[in-house]
């Protein structure tokens, strides 16, 4: 039993009688070690039922070995005996797939199969050249054949005698049988490209034979391949029905002559980068089936004589970048011809059916030769003469008379033409890039091309105006026309227009029923815009600095753009008063329009508006709009605001410092940020809470005009969960405590007029849902803070940053009071039997995050395990310059920041789950740190940068004290 092993499949076959067939191979034949003996039978489908048919199929599919004739290979195949007397008809045999293949002791000869595997990775297997220069033309016959594996097979898995059911009972439960007929394989492989066909050939002999079928190898590509004449001739014998061949390189002439002689069905021939003698063109007539000839970057003949191409059935001819003195083409069936970038001085055409001619960049062709060539082709439809600078208007006039059906003309970079008296009525595409002779007078000639669809006038430096009434015009380009000032287009079919970098353009008038997008960016001089575009949806006029307020009438209802949805007027700095009334406008951008002082939008479907940089805006009205959110950015001069938005949920007025009158009708509003609106009054706040009852987040930071009456209006906001009254002059918070029962976040930063008794309702159960309280930079005394922390155990986040009256944080006694007996150890008092009993009765604190950053007078922090702080995760005491002692025992604390606590001397930690400790710029010594971290068994990050008492030699001691440490940040070492 033979075995074929691959990464995912293993195939079995019955052993055949081995025979020795000599296979002479050259040393540079890359498949010398990858040959499957002709006597091998893998049990897969063949092309016949008898031995003779099988041998024929093997010869057709595999061809002969290098150095061996095809007939010898056929004879060798025909003499192959059948193993065990079995029939050669293997169409009924199945490939076997083992699900537990990876568990079996199969092995492959990687060294022997290396060449085959390498071949499967080629981008082009049609005569592929390896990077080291080895040719693999043999792969066309072998198709990635591999040598059969003869070792590593466990005979107990699959026994010989495949016909005996008892012999294969051990694998019957794991194998999946597949019937793959030749017809099915042929159908599947027809969808594969050549690289994948070559990879498929490595699976088994059946697949190799199927993938080598000539139906898949009609096109042979030898571009940039190092292949000898003998090898190429052999390939032509293997695939005599090939219809396309590509050849390039120094041996191009010899190879192509062999191709012409051997491949009688050749239809497409591609040659490149070589020298082709004139005898090739004489022999070309023998290739009767040829339809397309492509020659690129080659020397034709000896470069001085005339080359004649005479072929009765040639339809497409391409001579690109070729070197030849004169060329004559006599092809009665020729339809397309390209001579682009070739340097011939004379061309004679006798091609009555030619309809496409490309002579672009043929710099040596004189005007007379171009005229003679084009006028000799009366059926010409497309003509490319770009970069033929000698072309004149007279030539164009004669071409127009001789080629009545001409529809495509590219005369770009033809500086001598002006189109004077030229009439091309059937023209659909006209390209005139960089034609210095094209002026506004040329538009009269273009106007006669009533079939014109595409017009390109880029870099026509003398063009000043374009006025056209062309019913079929769809696309127009005007780029870098430095004198162009006036555009007037009346064309119902216009769908694309590109006008860019025309600094003198000041007037545009467009009438079109098809135009959907208009982009006129950076037209600094544009002042007048008139549009009658029924389908226009997107307009971009960015950086058109000269546009005036009259542009608003163009894009409002009745202005000629009834379908407009998106309008961009960014950096149009001449706009002062903007007023749009539009039922279709969805998006409006006025970013950078610094001169706008008044904005009035009546756009019920407006969903997006951008006002960044409109810092001179004084009055704004959005009534009505369809906005869901609005951010007015920084509008320091805005004092009157009106908004009617039935769907708005978020409004930001941050930075509207002089806003004194605001009318908001937003019934769905949930978030209002009025930070720094210093003129916002109680009356305005009351009106807002009445019209927007669903507000959940209200930020009134730095709104000093808000007083008690404004706070009383908060009773209309039953869903209020976040309230920010920071930097206000409030004294009494009683309305908040009474009416905001759902409040979760209360921020009172720098409310310096709050007294020590202002927060007493919190101690008595007010705001039961409150989770976060920010009292940073306040004036509350030490006792008020202690009372707060002791009583409000439901708080999860407390911020006391910058509280100058806070001296200690000691939770060692009940209700937070500090033991005042001199010389008495606080810890001993806190852990006495009586106090422990009292503390054990206290409910667990829900506090998770405590921030005491920059408290200048705090000296000691004591949080024992009896303080019921099992939820505490983050503790930040940084920038507390007088803090000397920290004693913390919290089970779940994971993050502790003591950076810049320059007076820190004592550090005691019993925090088994602490992962990050920051001691940057602390004056603590290494012994204290070592003792502190020794009980932090999960510590991973330690920051001791700029600690003067911790030297670089201490890093090892610190790591030894805490084995879980992964990162130590130190300014003295790279640990």
PDB file of N, CA, C and O in Angstrom, residues 142-191:
ATOM      1  N   UNK A 142       4.985  18.414 -15.339  1.00  0.00           N
ATOM      2  CA  UNK A 142       4.935  17.707 -14.064  1.00  0.00           C
ATOM      3  C   UNK A 142       3.849  18.215 -13.153  1.00  0.00           C
ATOM      4  O   UNK A 142       3.291  17.477 -12.343  1.00  0.00           O
ATOM      5  N   UNK A 143       3.553  19.525 -13.229  1.00  0.00           N
ATOM      6  CA  UNK A 143       2.505  20.137 -12.420  1.00  0.00           C
ATOM      7  C   UNK A 143       2.711  19.857 -10.934  1.00  0.00           C
ATOM      8  O   UNK A 143       1.802  19.536 -10.185  1.00  0.00           O
ATOM      9  N   UNK A 144       3.948  19.997 -10.494  1.00  0.00           N
ATOM     10  CA  UNK A 144       4.199  19.874  -9.056  1.00  0.00           C
ATOM     11  C   UNK A 144       4.173  18.455  -8.549  1.00  0.00           C
ATOM     12  O   UNK A 144       3.760  18.189  -7.439  1.00  0.00           O
ATOM     13  N   UNK A 145       4.604  17.492  -9.369  1.00  0.00           N
ATOM     14  CA  UNK A 145       4.592  16.104  -8.912  1.00  0.00           C
ATOM     15  C   UNK A 145       5.558  15.913  -7.758  1.00  0.00           C
ATOM     16  O   UNK A 145       6.579  16.564  -7.668  1.00  0.00           O
ATOM     17  N   UNK A 146       5.244  15.014  -6.864  1.00  0.00           N
ATOM     18  CA  UNK A 146       6.096  14.731  -5.707  1.00  0.00           C
ATOM     19  C   UNK A 146       6.449  13.260  -5.688  1.00  0.00           C
ATOM     20  O   UNK A 146       5.713  12.416  -6.196  1.00  0.00           O
ATOM     21  N   UNK A 147       7.569  12.979  -5.115  1.00  0.00           N
ATOM     22  CA  UNK A 147       7.995  11.592  -4.997  1.00  0.00           C
ATOM     23  C   UNK A 147       7.188  10.896  -3.922  1.00  0.00           C
ATOM     24  O   UNK A 147       6.903  11.469  -2.895  1.00  0.00           O
ATOM     25  N   UNK A 148       6.832   9.672  -4.186  1.00  0.00           N
ATOM     26  CA  UNK A 148       6.013   8.955  -3.227  1.00  0.00           C
ATOM     27  C   UNK A 148       6.785   8.735  -1.944  1.00  0.00           C
ATOM     28  O   UNK A 148       7.984   8.511  -1.936  1.00  0.00           O
ATOM     29  N   UNK A 149       6.075   8.821  -0.856  1.00  0.00           N
ATOM     30  CA  UNK A 149       6.688   8.584   0.450  1.00  0.00           C
ATOM     31  C   UNK A 149       6.841   7.089   0.662  1.00  0.00           C
ATOM     32  O   UNK A 149       5.904   6.324   0.465  1.00  0.00           O
ATOM     33  N   UNK A 150       8.012   6.716   1.054  1.00  0.00           N
ATOM     34  CA  UNK A 150       8.262   5.291   1.245  1.00  0.00           C
ATOM     35  C   UNK A 150       8.636   4.944   2.670  1.00  0.00           C
ATOM     36  O   UNK A 150       9.009   3.823   2.954  1.00  0.00           O
ATOM     37  N   UNK A 151       8.566   5.905   3.566  1.00  0.00           N
ATOM     38  CA  UNK A 151       8.911   5.631   4.956  1.00  0.00           C
ATOM     39  C   UNK A 151       7.937   6.331   5.864  1.00  0.00           C
ATOM     40  O   UNK A 151       7.275   7.259   5.471  1.00  0.00           O
ATOM     41  N   UNK A 152       7.909   5.901   7.102  1.00  0.00           N
ATOM     42  CA  UNK A 152       7.073   6.545   8.090  1.00  0.00           C
ATOM     43  C   UNK A 152       5.636   6.107   8.051  1.00  0.00           C
ATOM     44  O   UNK A 152       4.782   6.692   8.673  1.00  0.00           O
ATOM     45  N   UNK A 153       5.307   5.044   7.307  1.00  0.00           N
ATOM     46  CA  UNK A 153       3.919   4.604   7.209  1.00  0.00           C
ATOM     47  C   UNK A 153       3.706   3.392   8.096  1.00  0.00           C
ATOM     48  O   UNK A 153       4.446   2.414   8.042  1.00  0.00           O
ATOM     49  N   UNK A 154       2.691   3.472   8.882  1.00  0.00           N
ATOM     50  CA  UNK A 154       2.331   2.377   9.794  1.00  0.00           C
ATOM     51  C   UNK A 154       1.405   1.420   9.059  1.00  0.00           C
ATOM     52  O   UNK A 154       0.259   1.730   8.781  1.00  0.00           O
ATOM     53  N   UNK A 155       1.909   0.226   8.725  1.00  0.00           N
ATOM     54  CA  UNK A 155       1.103  -0.717   7.949  1.00  0.00           C
ATOM     55  C   UNK A 155      -0.090  -1.239   8.716  1.00  0.00           C
ATOM     56  O   UNK A 155      -1.025  -1.784   8.128  1.00  0.00           O
ATOM     57  N   UNK A 156      -0.098  -1.034   9.988  1.00  0.00           N
ATOM     58  CA  UNK A 156      -1.253  -1.492  10.758  1.00  0.00           C
ATOM     59  C   UNK A 156      -2.453  -0.598  10.572  1.00  0.00           C
ATOM     60  O   UNK A 156      -3.564  -0.974  10.912  1.00  0.00           O
ATOM     61  N   UNK A 157      -2.240   0.564  10.038  1.00  0.00           N
ATOM     62  CA  UNK A 157      -3.368   1.487   9.852  1.00  0.00           C
ATOM     63  C   UNK A 157      -4.187   1.084   8.641  1.00  0.00           C
ATOM     64  O   UNK A 157      -5.393   0.930   8.701  1.00  0.00           O
ATOM     65  N   UNK A 158      -3.506   0.920   7.484  1.00  0.00           N
ATOM     66  CA  UNK A 158      -4.189   0.499   6.265  1.00  0.00           C
ATOM     67  C   UNK A 158      -3.414  -0.678   5.706  1.00  0.00           C
ATOM     68  O   UNK A 158      -2.242  -0.535   5.350  1.00  0.00           O
ATOM     69  N   UNK A 159      -4.035  -1.833   5.619  1.00  0.00           N
ATOM     70  CA  UNK A 159      -3.348  -3.026   5.159  1.00  0.00           C
ATOM     71  C   UNK A 159      -3.474  -3.172   3.656  1.00  0.00           C
ATOM     72  O   UNK A 159      -4.295  -2.557   3.022  1.00  0.00           O
ATOM     73  N   UNK A 160      -2.642  -4.011   3.106  1.00  0.00           N
ATOM     74  CA  UNK A 160      -2.728  -4.292   1.692  1.00  0.00           C
ATOM     75  C   UNK A 160      -3.984  -5.100   1.408  1.00  0.00           C
ATOM     76  O   UNK A 160      -4.548  -5.755   2.271  1.00  0.00           O
ATOM     77  N   UNK A 161      -4.368  -5.076   0.103  1.00  0.00           N
ATOM     78  CA  UNK A 161      -5.588  -5.754  -0.252  1.00  0.00           C
ATOM     79  C   UNK A 161      -6.780  -4.917   0.020  1.00  0.00           C
ATOM     80  O   UNK A 161      -7.599  -5.232   0.864  1.00  0.00           O
ATOM     81  N   UNK A 162      -6.885  -3.824  -0.671  1.00  0.00           N
ATOM     82  CA  UNK A 162      -7.933  -2.863  -0.381  1.00  0.00           C
ATOM     83  C   UNK A 162      -9.319  -3.436  -0.617  1.00  0.00           C
ATOM     84  O   UNK A 162     -10.292  -2.987  -0.040  1.00  0.00           O
ATOM     85  N   UNK A 163      -9.407  -4.479  -1.456  1.00  0.00           N
ATOM     86  CA  UNK A 163     -10.713  -5.053  -1.725  1.00  0.00           C
ATOM     87  C   UNK A 163     -11.283  -5.849  -0.577  1.00  0.00           C
ATOM     88  O   UNK A 163     -12.461  -6.154  -0.541  1.00  0.00           O
ATOM     89  N   UNK A 164     -10.462  -6.214   0.404  1.00  0.00           N
ATOM     90  CA  UNK A 164     -10.925  -7.002   1.534  1.00  0.00           C
ATOM     91  C   UNK A 164     -11.456  -6.071   2.614  1.00  0.00           C
ATOM     92  O   UNK A 164     -10.724  -5.310   3.202  1.00  0.00           O
ATOM     93  N   UNK A 165     -12.759  -6.189   2.895  1.00  0.00           N
ATOM     94  CA  UNK A 165     -13.375  -5.287   3.848  1.00  0.00           C
ATOM     95  C   UNK A 165     -12.789  -5.462   5.238  1.00  0.00           C
ATOM     96  O   UNK A 165     -12.680  -4.503   6.000  1.00  0.00           O
ATOM     97  N   UNK A 166     -12.428  -6.701   5.574  1.00  0.00           N
ATOM     98  CA  UNK A 166     -11.906  -6.937   6.924  1.00  0.00           C
ATOM     99  C   UNK A 166     -10.569  -6.269   7.133  1.00  0.00           C
ATOM    100  O   UNK A 166     -10.204  -5.934   8.260  1.00  0.00           O
ATOM    101  N   UNK A 167      -9.829  -6.055   6.023  1.00  0.00           N
ATOM    102  CA  UNK A 167      -8.496  -5.463   6.156  1.00  0.00           C
ATOM    103  C   UNK A 167      -8.547  -3.998   6.501  1.00  0.00           C
ATOM    104  O   UNK A 167      -7.560  -3.440   6.962  1.00  0.00           O
ATOM    105  N   UNK A 168      -9.655  -3.335   6.244  1.00  0.00           N
ATOM    106  CA  UNK A 168      -9.721  -1.891   6.495  1.00  0.00           C
ATOM    107  C   UNK A 168     -10.725  -1.563   7.583  1.00  0.00           C
ATOM    108  O   UNK A 168     -11.148  -0.424   7.722  1.00  0.00           O
ATOM    109  N   UNK A 169     -11.110  -2.519   8.355  1.00  0.00           N
ATOM    110  CA  UNK A 169     -12.125  -2.269   9.387  1.00  0.00           C
ATOM    111  C   UNK A 169     -11.628  -1.303  10.447  1.00  0.00           C
ATOM    112  O   UNK A 169     -12.414  -0.612  11.092  1.00  0.00           O
ATOM    113  N   UNK A 170     -10.298  -1.227  10.641  1.00  0.00           N
ATOM    114  CA  UNK A 170      -9.773  -0.383  11.697  1.00  0.00           C
ATOM    115  C   UNK A 170      -9.888   1.096  11.379  1.00  0.00           C
ATOM    116  O   UNK A 170      -9.813   1.920  12.290  1.00  0.00           O
ATOM    117  N   UNK A 171     -10.031   1.436  10.109  1.00  0.00           N
ATOM    118  CA  UNK A 171     -10.088   2.856   9.752  1.00  0.00           C
ATOM    119  C   UNK A 171     -11.433   3.251   9.178  1.00  0.00           C
ATOM    120  O   UNK A 171     -11.626   4.386   8.798  1.00  0.00           O
ATOM    121  N   UNK A 172     -12.365   2.300   9.111  1.00  0.00           N
ATOM    122  CA  UNK A 172     -13.640   2.605   8.486  1.00  0.00           C
ATOM    123  C   UNK A 172     -14.380   3.713   9.217  1.00  0.00           C
ATOM    124  O   UNK A 172     -15.100   4.497   8.627  1.00  0.00           O
ATOM    125  N   UNK A 173     -14.185   3.808  10.549  1.00  0.00           N
ATOM    126  CA  UNK A 173     -14.938   4.792  11.318  1.00  0.00           C
ATOM    127  C   UNK A 173     -14.361   6.183  11.202  1.00  0.00           C
ATOM    128  O   UNK A 173     -14.994   7.143  11.643  1.00  0.00           O
ATOM    129  N   UNK A 174     -13.154   6.355  10.673  1.00  0.00           N
ATOM    130  CA  UNK A 174     -12.561   7.695  10.633  1.00  0.00           C
ATOM    131  C   UNK A 174     -12.371   8.215   9.216  1.00  0.00           C
ATOM    132  O   UNK A 174     -11.991   9.354   9.039  1.00  0.00           O
ATOM    133  N   UNK A 175     -12.606   7.398   8.186  1.00  0.00           N
ATOM    134  CA  UNK A 175     -12.366   7.867   6.838  1.00  0.00           C
ATOM    135  C   UNK A 175     -13.652   8.390   6.202  1.00  0.00           C
ATOM    136  O   UNK A 175     -14.745   7.914   6.458  1.00  0.00           O
ATOM    137  N   UNK A 176     -13.483   9.414   5.372  1.00  0.00           N
ATOM    138  CA  UNK A 176     -14.592  10.008   4.631  1.00  0.00           C
ATOM    139  C   UNK A 176     -14.326   9.778   3.160  1.00  0.00           C
ATOM    140  O   UNK A 176     -13.274  10.170   2.645  1.00  0.00           O
ATOM    141  N   UNK A 177     -15.225   9.145   2.472  1.00  0.00           N
ATOM    142  CA  UNK A 177     -15.007   8.818   1.061  1.00  0.00           C
ATOM    143  C   UNK A 177     -15.544   9.916   0.155  1.00  0.00           C
ATOM    144  O   UNK A 177     -16.589  10.484   0.419  1.00  0.00           O
ATOM    145  N   UNK A 178     -14.781  10.197  -0.922  1.00  0.00           N
ATOM    146  CA  UNK A 178     -15.170  11.229  -1.880  1.00  0.00           C
ATOM    147  C   UNK A 178     -15.057  10.662  -3.288  1.00  0.00           C
ATOM    148  O   UNK A 178     -14.046  10.041  -3.623  1.00  0.00           O
ATOM    149  N   UNK A 179     -16.070  10.860  -4.111  1.00  0.00           N
ATOM    150  CA  UNK A 179     -16.032  10.525  -5.528  1.00  0.00           C
ATOM    151  C   UNK A 179     -15.787  11.793  -6.306  1.00  0.00           C
ATOM    152  O   UNK A 179     -16.643  12.679  -6.336  1.00  0.00           O
ATOM    153  N   UNK A 180     -14.606  11.915  -6.922  1.00  0.00           N
ATOM    154  CA  UNK A 180     -14.256  13.093  -7.707  1.00  0.00           C
ATOM    155  C   UNK A 180     -14.009  12.654  -9.141  1.00  0.00           C
ATOM    156  O   UNK A 180     -12.944  12.138  -9.485  1.00  0.00           O
ATOM    157  N   UNK A 181     -14.986  12.841  -9.989  1.00  0.00           N
ATOM    158  CA  UNK A 181     -14.835  12.454 -11.384  1.00  0.00           C
ATOM    159  C   UNK A 181     -14.035  13.504 -12.123  1.00  0.00           C
ATOM    160  O   UNK A 181     -13.848  14.627 -11.661  1.00  0.00           O
ATOM    161  N   UNK A 182     -13.548  13.126 -13.313  1.00  0.00           N
ATOM    162  CA  UNK A 182     -12.770  14.065 -14.117  1.00  0.00           C
ATOM    163  C   UNK A 182     -13.597  15.274 -14.509  1.00  0.00           C
ATOM    164  O   UNK A 182     -13.102  16.406 -14.519  1.00  0.00           O
ATOM    165  N   UNK A 183     -14.853  15.040 -14.834  1.00  0.00           N
ATOM    166  CA  UNK A 183     -15.703  16.163 -15.231  1.00  0.00           C
ATOM    167  C   UNK A 183     -15.882  17.154 -14.089  1.00  0.00           C
ATOM    168  O   UNK A 183     -15.866  18.370 -14.289  1.00  0.00           O
ATOM    169  N   UNK A 184     -16.067  16.617 -12.864  1.00  0.00           N
ATOM    170  CA  UNK A 184     -16.233  17.495 -11.712  1.00  0.00           C
ATOM    171  C   UNK A 184     -14.953  18.286 -11.439  1.00  0.00           C
ATOM    172  O   UNK A 184     -14.988  19.493 -11.202  1.00  0.00           O
ATOM    173  N   UNK A 185     -13.803  17.591 -11.490  1.00  0.00           N
ATOM    174  CA  UNK A 185     -12.529  18.276 -11.275  1.00  0.00           C
ATOM    175  C   UNK A 185     -12.294  19.346 -12.341  1.00  0.00           C
ATOM    176  O   UNK A 185     -11.821  20.443 -12.045  1.00  0.00           O
ATOM    177  N   UNK A 186     -12.617  19.008 -13.556  1.00  0.00           N
ATOM    178  CA  UNK A 186     -12.427  19.970 -14.643  1.00  0.00           C
ATOM    179  C   UNK A 186     -13.274  21.222 -14.406  1.00  0.00           C
ATOM    180  O   UNK A 186     -12.814  22.354 -14.632  1.00  0.00           O
ATOM    181  N   UNK A 187     -14.481  21.013 -13.940  1.00  0.00           N
ATOM    182  CA  UNK A 187     -15.352  22.156 -13.669  1.00  0.00           C
ATOM    183  C   UNK A 187     -14.799  23.006 -12.528  1.00  0.00           C
ATOM    184  O   UNK A 187     -14.772  24.234 -12.596  1.00  0.00           O
ATOM    185  N   UNK A 188     -14.355  22.350 -11.438  1.00  0.00           N
ATOM    186  CA  UNK A 188     -13.823  23.086 -10.287  1.00  0.00           C
ATOM    187  C   UNK A 188     -12.546  23.819 -10.661  1.00  0.00           C
ATOM    188  O   UNK A 188     -12.365  24.998 -10.349  1.00  0.00           O
ATOM    189  N   UNK A 189     -11.644  23.135 -11.361  1.00  0.00           N
ATOM    190  CA  UNK A 189     -10.351  23.742 -11.688  1.00  0.00           C
ATOM    191  C   UNK A 189     -10.477  24.888 -12.684  1.00  0.00           C
ATOM    192  O   UNK A 189      -9.570  25.711 -12.801  1.00  0.00           O
ATOM    193  N   UNK A 190     -11.596  24.948 -13.370  1.00  0.00           N
ATOM    194  CA  UNK A 190     -11.770  26.049 -14.325  1.00  0.00           C
ATOM    195  C   UNK A 190     -11.867  27.395 -13.628  1.00  0.00           C
ATOM    196  O   UNK A 190     -11.703  28.436 -14.264  1.00  0.00           O
ATOM    197  N   UNK A 191     -12.114  27.386 -12.314  1.00  0.00           N
ATOM    198  CA  UNK A 191     -12.199  28.629 -11.561  1.00  0.00           C
ATOM    199  C   UNK A 191     -10.852  29.033 -10.950  1.00  0.00           C
ATOM    200  O   UNK A 191     -10.762  30.085 -10.325  1.00  0.00           O
TER     201      UNK A 191
END
